[in-house]
PDB file of C-alpha atoms in Angstrom:
ATOM      1  CA  MET A   1      21.160 -20.047 -26.678  1.00 83.00           C
ATOM      2  CA  MET A   2      18.921 -17.336 -24.710  1.00 92.00           C
ATOM      3  CA  LYS A   3      15.187 -18.599 -25.018  1.00 96.00           C
ATOM      4  CA  MET A   4      13.652 -17.349 -21.707  1.00 98.00           C
ATOM      5  CA  ILE A   5      14.011 -13.671 -20.588  1.00 98.00           C
ATOM      6  CA  VAL A   6      12.945 -12.964 -16.883  1.00 98.00           C
ATOM      7  CA  THR A   7      12.598  -9.528 -15.319  1.00 98.00           C
ATOM      8  CA  ASP A   8      11.550  -8.177 -11.997  1.00 98.00           C
ATOM      9  CA  LEU A   9       9.333  -4.923 -12.018  1.00 98.00           C
ATOM     10  CA  ASP A  10       9.963  -2.479  -9.443  1.00 96.00           C
ATOM     11  CA  GLY A  11      13.466  -1.294  -9.467  1.00 96.00           C
ATOM     12  CA  THR A  12      14.032  -3.037 -12.570  1.00 97.00           C
ATOM     13  CA  LEU A  13      12.087  -2.739 -15.551  1.00 98.00           C
ATOM     14  CA  LEU A  14      10.332   0.031 -13.887  1.00 97.00           C
ATOM     15  CA  ASN A  15      11.547   3.406 -13.973  1.00 96.00           C
ATOM     16  CA  GLU A  16      11.041   6.288 -11.547  1.00 94.00           C
ATOM     17  CA  MET A  17       7.556   6.807 -12.520  1.00 92.00           C
ATOM     18  CA  ARG A  18       7.044   3.035 -11.833  1.00 93.00           C
ATOM     19  CA  LYS A  19       6.246   2.147 -15.209  1.00 96.00           C
ATOM     20  CA  PRO A  20       8.220   0.625 -18.210  1.00 97.00           C
ATOM     21  CA  SER A  21       9.340   3.220 -20.622  1.00 96.00           C
ATOM     22  CA  GLU A  22       7.788   3.162 -24.203  1.00 96.00           C
ATOM     23  CA  GLU A  23      10.918   2.099 -25.600  1.00 96.00           C
ATOM     24  CA  THR A  24      11.000  -1.114 -22.999  1.00 97.00           C
ATOM     25  CA  LYS A  25       7.613  -2.062 -24.030  1.00 97.00           C
ATOM     26  CA  LYS A  26       8.284  -1.735 -27.509  1.00 97.00           C
ATOM     27  CA  TYR A  27      11.685  -3.818 -27.711  1.00 97.00           C
ATOM     28  CA  LEU A  28      10.056  -6.430 -25.542  1.00 97.00           C
ATOM     29  CA  MET A  29       7.337  -6.703 -27.703  1.00 97.00           C
ATOM     30  CA  LYS A  30       9.600  -7.156 -30.481  1.00 96.00           C
ATOM     31  CA  LEU A  31      11.786  -9.798 -28.690  1.00 96.00           C
ATOM     32  CA  LYS A  32       8.341 -12.063 -28.000  1.00 97.00           C
ATOM     33  CA  GLU A  33       7.363 -11.654 -31.548  1.00 97.00           C
ATOM     34  CA  GLN A  34      10.718 -13.024 -32.320  1.00 95.00           C
ATOM     35  CA  GLY A  35       9.979 -16.053 -30.407  1.00 96.00           C
ATOM     36  CA  TYR A  36      11.609 -15.179 -26.963  1.00 97.00           C
ATOM     37  CA  ILE A  37       9.590 -16.168 -24.048  1.00 98.00           C
ATOM     38  CA  ILE A  38       9.284 -12.844 -21.630  1.00 98.00           C
ATOM     39  CA  VAL A  39       8.277 -13.530 -18.083  1.00 98.00           C
ATOM     40  CA  ILE A  40       7.583 -10.901 -15.557  1.00 98.00           C
ATOM     41  CA  ALA A  41       8.380 -12.163 -12.053  1.00 98.00           C
ATOM     42  CA  THR A  42       7.461  -9.517  -9.145  1.00 98.00           C
ATOM     43  CA  GLY A  43       6.057  -9.678  -5.343  1.00 96.00           C
ATOM     44  CA  ARG A  44       3.496  -7.744  -6.848  1.00 97.00           C
ATOM     45  CA  ILE A  45      -0.161  -9.308  -7.100  1.00 97.00           C
ATOM     46  CA  TYR A  46      -1.687 -10.116 -10.870  1.00 97.00           C
ATOM     47  CA  ILE A  47      -3.753  -6.949 -10.936  1.00 96.00           C
ATOM     48  CA  SER A  48      -1.228  -4.582 -10.065  1.00 96.00           C
ATOM     49  CA  ILE A  49       1.397  -5.900 -12.773  1.00 97.00           C
ATOM     50  CA  LEU A  50      -1.322  -5.312 -15.397  1.00 97.00           C
ATOM     51  CA  GLU A  51      -1.788  -1.723 -13.769  1.00 96.00           C
ATOM     52  CA  ALA A  52       2.026  -1.063 -13.811  1.00 96.00           C
ATOM     53  CA  THR A  53       2.610  -2.400 -17.333  1.00 97.00           C
ATOM     54  CA  ASP A  54      -0.410  -0.996 -19.129  1.00 94.00           C
ATOM     55  CA  GLY A  55      -1.282  -4.537 -19.525  1.00 96.00           C
ATOM     56  CA  ALA A  56       1.754  -6.410 -19.889  1.00 97.00           C
ATOM     57  CA  ASN A  57       1.063  -7.387 -23.572  1.00 96.00           C
ATOM     58  CA  PHE A  58       4.943  -7.572 -24.003  1.00 98.00           C
ATOM     59  CA  ALA A  59       5.007 -10.797 -21.762  1.00 98.00           C
ATOM     60  CA  ASN A  60       3.995 -14.253 -22.261  1.00 98.00           C
ATOM     61  CA  TYR A  61       3.401 -15.273 -18.719  1.00 98.00           C
ATOM     62  CA  LEU A  62       3.292 -13.207 -15.399  1.00 98.00           C
ATOM     63  CA  ILE A  63       4.924 -14.846 -12.155  1.00 98.00           C
ATOM     64  CA  ALA A  64       3.247 -12.860  -9.077  1.00 98.00           C
ATOM     65  CA  ASP A  65       3.345 -12.752  -5.440  1.00 97.00           C
ATOM     66  CA  THR A  66       7.120 -13.585  -5.067  1.00 96.00           C
ATOM     67  CA  GLY A  67       6.747 -16.635  -7.013  1.00 97.00           C
ATOM     68  CA  ALA A  68       3.388 -17.787  -5.589  1.00 97.00           C
ATOM     69  CA  CYS A  69       1.250 -17.607  -8.520  1.00 98.00           C
ATOM     70  CA  THR A  70       2.117 -18.004 -12.229  1.00 98.00           C
ATOM     71  CA  TYR A  71      -0.445 -16.947 -14.922  1.00 98.00           C
ATOM     72  CA  ASN A  72      -0.648 -16.769 -18.782  1.00 95.00           C
ATOM     73  CA  LEU A  73      -1.452 -13.309 -19.971  1.00 91.00           C
ATOM     74  CA  LYS A  74      -5.322 -13.819 -20.020  1.00 91.00           C
ATOM     75  CA  GLY A  75      -5.000 -14.257 -16.414  1.00 92.00           C
ATOM     76  CA  ALA A  76      -5.382 -18.156 -16.129  1.00 95.00           C
ATOM     77  CA  PRO A  77      -3.450 -19.594 -13.234  1.00 95.00           C
ATOM     78  CA  LEU A  78      -0.814 -22.235 -14.409  1.00 97.00           C
ATOM     79  CA  PHE A  79       0.580 -22.673 -10.684  1.00 97.00           C
ATOM     80  CA  GLN A  80      -0.604 -21.420  -7.609  1.00 96.00           C
ATOM     81  CA  ASN A  81       0.503 -21.760  -3.889  1.00 97.00           C
ATOM     82  CA  ILE A  82      -2.478 -20.447  -1.671  1.00 97.00           C
ATOM     83  CA  ILE A  83      -2.310 -19.818   1.988  1.00 97.00           C
ATOM     84  CA  SER A  84      -5.057 -21.223   4.002  1.00 96.00           C
ATOM     85  CA  LYS A  85      -7.481 -19.139   5.941  1.00 95.00           C
ATOM     86  CA  GLU A  86      -6.234 -20.731   9.267  1.00 96.00           C
ATOM     87  CA  ILE A  87      -2.959 -19.465   8.689  1.00 97.00           C
ATOM     88  CA  VAL A  88      -4.441 -15.993   7.480  1.00 97.00           C
ATOM     89  CA  GLU A  89      -6.051 -15.909  10.605  1.00 97.00           C
ATOM     90  CA  LYS A  90      -3.022 -16.721  12.916  1.00 97.00           C
ATOM     91  CA  VAL A  91      -0.748 -14.152  11.022  1.00 97.00           C
ATOM     92  CA  LEU A  92      -3.204 -11.366  11.544  1.00 97.00           C
ATOM     93  CA  ASP A  93      -3.124 -11.879  15.356  1.00 96.00           C
ATOM     94  CA  TYR A  94       0.762 -10.559  15.175  1.00 97.00           C
ATOM     95  CA  TYR A  95      -0.597  -7.077  14.209  1.00 96.00           C
ATOM     96  CA  SER A  96       0.871  -4.837  17.449  1.00 94.00           C
ATOM     97  CA  ASP A  97       1.572  -1.068  17.958  1.00 93.00           C
ATOM     98  CA  ASP A  98       4.878  -1.520  16.050  1.00 94.00           C
ATOM     99  CA  CYS A  99       3.100  -2.640  12.855  1.00 95.00           C
ATOM    100  CA  ARG A 100       2.055  -0.271  10.326  1.00 94.00           C
ATOM    101  CA  PHE A 101       0.047  -2.855   8.228  1.00 95.00           C
ATOM    102  CA  ILE A 102      -0.399  -6.438   7.260  1.00 97.00           C
ATOM    103  CA  ASP A 103      -1.439  -6.869   3.394  1.00 97.00           C
ATOM    104  CA  ILE A 104      -3.444 -10.030   2.786  1.00 97.00           C
ATOM    105  CA  CYS A 105      -3.014 -10.443  -0.926  1.00 97.00           C
ATOM    106  CA  ASP A 106      -5.083 -12.432  -3.654  1.00 95.00           C
ATOM    107  CA  LYS A 107      -5.414 -12.119  -7.312  1.00 94.00           C
ATOM    108  CA  ASN A 108      -7.145  -9.004  -7.689  1.00 93.00           C
ATOM    109  CA  MET A 109      -7.180  -7.079  -4.355  1.00 95.00           C
ATOM    110  CA  ILE A 110      -4.935  -6.222  -1.258  1.00 96.00           C
ATOM    111  CA  TYR A 111      -6.951  -6.110   1.780  1.00 95.00           C
ATOM    112  CA  LYS A 112      -4.685  -3.789   4.031  1.00 95.00           C
ATOM    113  CA  TYR A 113      -5.185  -4.373   8.004  1.00 96.00           C
ATOM    114  CA  SER A 114      -4.458  -1.293   9.607  1.00 94.00           C
ATOM    115  CA  LYS A 115      -5.506   0.673  12.584  1.00 87.00           C
ATOM    116  CA  THR A 116      -4.006   3.950  11.433  1.00 80.00           C
ATOM    117  CA  GLU A 117      -2.931   3.569   7.885  1.00 70.00           C
ATOM    118  CA  ILE A 118      -5.514   4.540   5.310  1.00 76.00           C
ATOM    119  CA  GLU A 119      -5.084   3.770   1.639  1.00 76.00           C
ATOM    120  CA  ASN A 120      -7.797   2.779  -0.950  1.00 84.00           C
ATOM    121  CA  THR A 121      -7.262   2.174  -4.622  1.00 86.00           C
ATOM    122  CA  TYR A 122      -9.324  -0.047  -6.909  1.00 88.00           C
ATOM    123  CA  PHE A 123      -7.135  -2.994  -5.689  1.00 92.00           C
ATOM    124  CA  VAL A 124      -6.172  -2.024  -2.336  1.00 94.00           C
ATOM    125  CA  LYS A 125      -8.459  -1.713   0.314  1.00 93.00           C
ATOM    126  CA  THR A 126      -7.914  -0.727   4.216  1.00 94.00           C
ATOM    127  CA  VAL A 127      -9.487  -2.781   6.572  1.00 94.00           C
ATOM    128  CA  THR A 128      -9.685  -2.440  10.252  1.00 93.00           C
ATOM    129  CA  ASN A 129     -11.821  -5.370  11.470  1.00 92.00           C
ATOM    130  CA  LYS A 130     -10.089  -8.554  10.531  1.00 92.00           C
ATOM    131  CA  GLU A 131     -13.534 -10.278  10.586  1.00 94.00           C
ATOM    132  CA  GLU A 132     -14.087  -8.498   7.343  1.00 93.00           C
ATOM    133  CA  ILE A 133     -11.056 -10.030   5.779  1.00 95.00           C
ATOM    134  CA  LEU A 134     -11.755 -13.543   7.144  1.00 95.00           C
ATOM    135  CA  ASN A 135     -15.197 -13.742   6.240  1.00 94.00           C
ATOM    136  CA  LYS A 136     -14.440 -13.260   2.377  1.00 93.00           C
ATOM    137  CA  ASN A 137     -13.445 -16.214   0.260  1.00 91.00           C
ATOM    138  CA  LEU A 138     -10.268 -15.314  -0.685  1.00 94.00           C
ATOM    139  CA  ASP A 139      -7.415 -17.476  -2.536  1.00 95.00           C
ATOM    140  CA  VAL A 140      -4.657 -15.691  -0.406  1.00 97.00           C
ATOM    141  CA  SER A 141      -1.430 -15.705  -2.705  1.00 95.00           C
ATOM    142  CA  HIS A 142       0.825 -14.168   0.069  1.00 97.00           C
ATOM    143  CA  ILE A 143       0.806 -11.811   2.943  1.00 98.00           C
ATOM    144  CA  SER A 144       3.228  -8.814   3.454  1.00 98.00           C
ATOM    145  CA  ILE A 145       3.840  -7.099   6.904  1.00 97.00           C
ATOM    146  CA  ALA A 146       4.957  -3.802   7.197  1.00 96.00           C
ATOM    147  CA  MET A 147       6.545  -2.302  10.579  1.00 96.00           C
ATOM    148  CA  LYS A 148       7.338   1.029  11.641  1.00 94.00           C
ATOM    149  CA  ALA A 149      10.948   0.262  12.155  1.00 96.00           C
ATOM    150  CA  ASN A 150      13.542  -2.099  10.294  1.00 95.00           C
ATOM    151  CA  HIS A 151      14.600  -3.648  13.625  1.00 96.00           C
ATOM    152  CA  ALA A 152      11.184  -4.528  14.696  1.00 96.00           C
ATOM    153  CA  VAL A 153      11.190  -6.181  10.946  1.00 97.00           C
ATOM    154  CA  LEU A 154      13.924  -8.252  12.176  1.00 96.00           C
ATOM    155  CA  GLU A 155      12.554  -9.219  15.374  1.00 97.00           C
ATOM    156  CA  LEU A 156       9.274 -10.230  14.135  1.00 97.00           C
ATOM    157  CA  TYR A 157      10.737 -12.020  11.178  1.00 97.00           C
ATOM    158  CA  GLU A 158      12.805 -14.419  13.933  1.00 97.00           C
ATOM    159  CA  ILE A 159       9.661 -14.740  15.663  1.00 97.00           C
ATOM    160  CA  LEU A 160       7.548 -15.953  12.534  1.00 98.00           C
ATOM    161  CA  LYS A 161      10.439 -18.170  11.463  1.00 96.00           C
ATOM    162  CA  THR A 162      10.037 -20.020  14.658  1.00 97.00           C
ATOM    163  CA  ASP A 163       5.983 -20.046  14.741  1.00 97.00           C
ATOM    164  CA  PHE A 164       5.276 -21.035  11.223  1.00 97.00           C
ATOM    165  CA  PRO A 165       8.039 -23.395  10.138  1.00 95.00           C
ATOM    166  CA  GLU A 166       5.581 -24.600   7.308  1.00 94.00           C
ATOM    167  CA  LEU A 167       5.840 -21.102   5.702  1.00 97.00           C
ATOM    168  CA  GLU A 168       8.436 -19.209   3.538  1.00 97.00           C
ATOM    169  CA  ILE A 169       9.198 -16.021   5.581  1.00 97.00           C
ATOM    170  CA  LEU A 170      11.379 -13.472   3.818  1.00 96.00           C
ATOM    171  CA  ILE A 171      12.688 -10.158   4.518  1.00 96.00           C
ATOM    172  CA  MET A 172      12.272  -7.822   1.601  1.00 95.00           C
ATOM    173  CA  GLN A 173      13.762  -4.577   0.405  1.00 92.00           C
ATOM    174  CA  ASP A 174      13.704  -2.993  -2.758  1.00 88.00           C
ATOM    175  CA  SER A 175      16.898  -1.224  -4.219  1.00 88.00           C
ATOM    176  CA  PHE A 176      15.157   2.361  -4.138  1.00 86.00           C
ATOM    177  CA  LYS A 177      14.117   2.100  -0.558  1.00 82.00           C
ATOM    178  CA  ASP A 178      15.557   1.996   2.780  1.00 88.00           C
ATOM    179  CA  ASN A 179      12.728   0.160   4.701  1.00 90.00           C
ATOM    180  CA  GLN A 180      12.386  -3.327   4.856  1.00 95.00           C
ATOM    181  CA  TRP A 181       9.255  -5.602   5.227  1.00 96.00           C
ATOM    182  CA  ILE A 182       8.337  -9.027   5.576  1.00 97.00           C
ATOM    183  CA  GLU A 183       6.677 -11.431   2.730  1.00 97.00           C
ATOM    184  CA  ILE A 184       5.213 -14.723   3.690  1.00 98.00           C
ATOM    185  CA  THR A 185       4.150 -17.419   1.470  1.00 97.00           C
ATOM    186  CA  LYS A 186       3.626 -21.117   1.440  1.00 96.00           C
ATOM    187  CA  LYS A 187       6.952 -23.399   1.984  1.00 96.00           C
ATOM    188  CA  GLY A 188       8.941 -23.785  -1.099  1.00 95.00           C
ATOM    189  CA  VAL A 189       7.847 -20.751  -2.927  1.00 97.00           C
ATOM    190  CA  SER A 190      10.343 -18.339  -4.372  1.00 97.00           C
ATOM    191  CA  LYS A 191      10.762 -16.643  -7.719  1.00 98.00           C
ATOM    192  CA  TYR A 192      13.365 -19.217  -8.768  1.00 98.00           C
ATOM    193  CA  HIS A 193      11.168 -21.912  -8.107  1.00 98.00           C
ATOM    194  CA  ALA A 194       8.610 -20.174 -10.080  1.00 98.00           C
ATOM    195  CA  VAL A 195      10.681 -19.544 -12.970  1.00 98.00           C
ATOM    196  CA  SER A 196      12.017 -23.381 -13.094  1.00 98.00           C
ATOM    197  CA  GLN A 197       8.557 -24.574 -12.856  1.00 98.00           C
ATOM    198  CA  LEU A 198       7.675 -22.733 -15.778  1.00 98.00           C
ATOM    199  CA  ALA A 199      10.486 -23.459 -17.906  1.00 98.00           C
ATOM    200  CA  ASP A 200      10.131 -27.376 -17.223  1.00 98.00           C
ATOM    201  CA  TYR A 201       6.597 -26.867 -18.468  1.00 97.00           C
ATOM    202  CA  LEU A 202       7.823 -25.123 -21.437  1.00 97.00           C
ATOM    203  CA  GLY A 203      10.796 -27.535 -22.216  1.00 97.00           C
ATOM    204  CA  ILE A 204      13.054 -24.773 -21.649  1.00 98.00           C
ATOM    205  CA  LYS A 205      16.826 -25.637 -20.082  1.00 98.00           C
ATOM    206  CA  ASN A 206      17.965 -23.079 -16.960  1.00 98.00           C
ATOM    207  CA  GLU A 207      20.979 -22.379 -19.086  1.00 97.00           C
ATOM    208  CA  GLU A 208      18.640 -20.621 -21.820  1.00 97.00           C
ATOM    209  CA  ILE A 209      17.217 -18.044 -18.909  1.00 98.00           C
ATOM    210  CA  ILE A 210      18.442 -14.938 -18.448  1.00 98.00           C
ATOM    211  CA  ALA A 211      16.878 -12.965 -15.194  1.00 98.00           C
ATOM    212  CA  PHE A 212      17.280  -9.446 -14.196  1.00 98.00           C
ATOM    213  CA  GLY A 213      16.421  -8.029 -10.932  1.00 97.00           C
ATOM    214  CA  ASP A 214      17.529  -5.774  -8.037  1.00 97.00           C
ATOM    215  CA  GLY A 215      16.006  -6.463  -4.458  1.00 96.00           C
ATOM    216  CA  LEU A 216      16.181  -9.196  -1.935  1.00 95.00           C
ATOM    217  CA  ASN A 217      13.636 -11.348  -3.272  1.00 96.00           C
ATOM    218  CA  ASP A 218      15.505 -11.863  -6.471  1.00 97.00           C
ATOM    219  CA  ILE A 219      18.509 -12.898  -5.261  1.00 97.00           C
ATOM    220  CA  ASP A 220      17.697 -16.757  -5.652  1.00 97.00           C
ATOM    221  CA  MET A 221      16.331 -16.255  -9.124  1.00 98.00           C
ATOM    222  CA  ILE A 222      19.721 -14.219  -9.859  1.00 98.00           C
ATOM    223  CA  ALA A 223      21.801 -16.798  -8.099  1.00 98.00           C
ATOM    224  CA  ASN A 224      20.456 -19.730  -9.823  1.00 98.00           C
ATOM    225  CA  CYS A 225      19.033 -18.877 -13.243  1.00 98.00           C
ATOM    226  CA  GLY A 226      21.302 -19.847 -16.249  1.00 96.00           C
ATOM    227  CA  TYR A 227      22.682 -16.300 -16.347  1.00 97.00           C
ATOM    228  CA  GLY A 228      21.549 -13.707 -13.585  1.00 98.00           C
ATOM    229  CA  VAL A 229      22.159  -9.896 -14.070  1.00 98.00           C
ATOM    230  CA  ALA A 230      21.792  -7.685 -11.356  1.00 98.00           C
ATOM    231  CA  LEU A 231      20.703  -4.024 -12.117  1.00 98.00           C
ATOM    232  CA  LYS A 232      23.099  -1.293 -11.848  1.00 98.00           C
ATOM    233  CA  ASN A 233      21.119   0.323  -9.026  1.00 97.00           C
ATOM    234  CA  ALA A 234      20.674  -3.464  -7.188  1.00 97.00           C
ATOM    235  CA  LEU A 235      21.402  -3.864  -3.584  1.00 97.00           C
ATOM    236  CA  PRO A 236      24.981  -5.277  -2.905  1.00 97.00           C
ATOM    237  CA  GLU A 237      23.564  -8.613  -1.876  1.00 97.00           C
ATOM    238  CA  VAL A 238      22.128  -9.107  -5.554  1.00 98.00           C
ATOM    239  CA  LYS A 239      25.113  -7.935  -7.131  1.00 98.00           C
ATOM    240  CA  ASN A 240      27.224 -10.474  -5.138  1.00 98.00           C
ATOM    241  CA  VAL A 241      25.380 -13.498  -6.662  1.00 98.00           C
ATOM    242  CA  ALA A 242      24.902 -11.995 -10.218  1.00 98.00           C
ATOM    243  CA  HIS A 243      26.917 -13.327 -13.099  1.00 97.00           C
ATOM    244  CA  ASP A 244      26.944  -9.861 -14.409  1.00 97.00           C
ATOM    245  CA  VAL A 245      25.673  -6.178 -13.587  1.00 98.00           C
ATOM    246  CA  THR A 246      23.946  -3.477 -16.053  1.00 97.00           C
ATOM    247  CA  LEU A 247      25.622  -0.396 -16.992  1.00 96.00           C
ATOM    248  CA  PHE A 248      22.619   1.480 -16.567  1.00 97.00           C
ATOM    249  CA  ASP A 249      20.280   1.980 -13.872  1.00 97.00           C
ATOM    250  CA  ASN A 250      16.381   1.113 -14.013  1.00 97.00           C
ATOM    251  CA  CYS A 251      15.379   4.803 -14.819  1.00 96.00           C
ATOM    252  CA  SER A 252      17.570   4.386 -17.660  1.00 97.00           C
ATOM    253  CA  ASP A 253      16.264   1.231 -19.256  1.00 97.00           C
ATOM    254  CA  GLY A 254      19.054  -0.515 -17.977  1.00 97.00           C
ATOM    255  CA  VAL A 255      17.521  -4.006 -19.109  1.00 98.00           C
ATOM    256  CA  ILE A 256      16.676  -3.174 -22.688  1.00 96.00           C
ATOM    257  CA  HIS A 257      20.185  -1.651 -22.778  1.00 96.00           C
ATOM    258  CA  TYR A 258      21.668  -5.062 -21.834  1.00 97.00           C
ATOM    259  CA  LEU A 259      19.505  -7.154 -23.865  1.00 97.00           C
ATOM    260  CA  GLN A 260      20.189  -5.031 -26.970  1.00 94.00           C
ATOM    261  CA  ASN A 261      24.017  -5.537 -26.772  1.00 92.00           C
ATOM    262  CA  ILE A 262      23.832  -9.262 -25.924  1.00 89.00           C
ATOM    263  CA  ILE A 263      21.563  -9.918 -28.956  1.00 84.00           C
ATOM    264  CA  GLU A 264      23.420  -8.019 -31.236  1.00 72.00           C
ATOM    265  CA  GLU A 265      26.609  -9.385 -30.246  1.00 66.00           C
ATOM    266  CA  LYS A 266      25.117 -12.717 -30.824  1.00 56.00           C
ATOM    267  CA  VAL A 267      23.772 -11.857 -34.408  1.00 39.00           C
ATOM    268  CA  ASN A 268      27.494 -10.223 -35.438  1.00 36.00           C
TER     269      ASN A 268
END
C-alpha cells in the first residue's frame, strides 16, 4: 500500500517554466488531504523550493540540498547535515580559471563565489571576495561547483574525491541540460538516505514509498525506494535503475498522470 509519495522538482514535477502546473498542485493537495504523505526531494535550498512551488503547500515535508536537510512545511528542520566552516574555506581554494562559480548554500541564501559571473536575486548573491562568505555565520548545507567544461568537472571530481574522503562528492546533471556540475555534502548524505530517515521517523515502510526523478542525484532514490519511477525525459542512468517509466514527461504532468493511473487502478 502506497503511503509516501516522493518527487524531485527540476525535470520531474516542474514544467518548462520551472513551475508545477495548477493541475499538479491541486492533485497533490487532494492526495495530501486524503492522507498520503507528499515529500519534495531536491537539490534546491529551502527558500528556492518555496519560490519554485509557490509555497509548497501541497507537500508535507521538504528534503533539500540533495538530502542534506529535511524540513517540515513551516521550515523547522527535522534533520540537518551541516558542513564546517573549515571545509568551506578549503573548498573555496579550488576556484580556478576553469571554474565558473562555487555556490555556498544555506537554508535561505546561495553565496555565489565567482570572479566573472554575476547573478543576484533575493536568495542568490554573487561574491568576489571569499572572506565575505567566511565571515558570515552560515549553516552550510551543500556546496556546488560549476566548471566551464564537462571534462573539467570530471577532473576536479577525481581530485576532490581524493582530497576530501570525509565528504560526499557527486557529479550532477539534470535531464534537460548537457552541462554537469559537482555537488558536495557531508559523507553519507543522499536523497534516499533522507527519504529513508524521514520514513523511519513517520513509521512508514520502504515498500510503502513511491519516488519520481530524472537526474543523476535521483539514482539512489529511484533504485532503493520501494517503487522508483523515472520520468519519460529522465537520463538513461535513471531509467536503468527504475521500476517503471512514465508515459508523459515533466512538461506534460508526467508525475500526476502516473499517480492518477495507479490510484484509480487500486480503487477499481
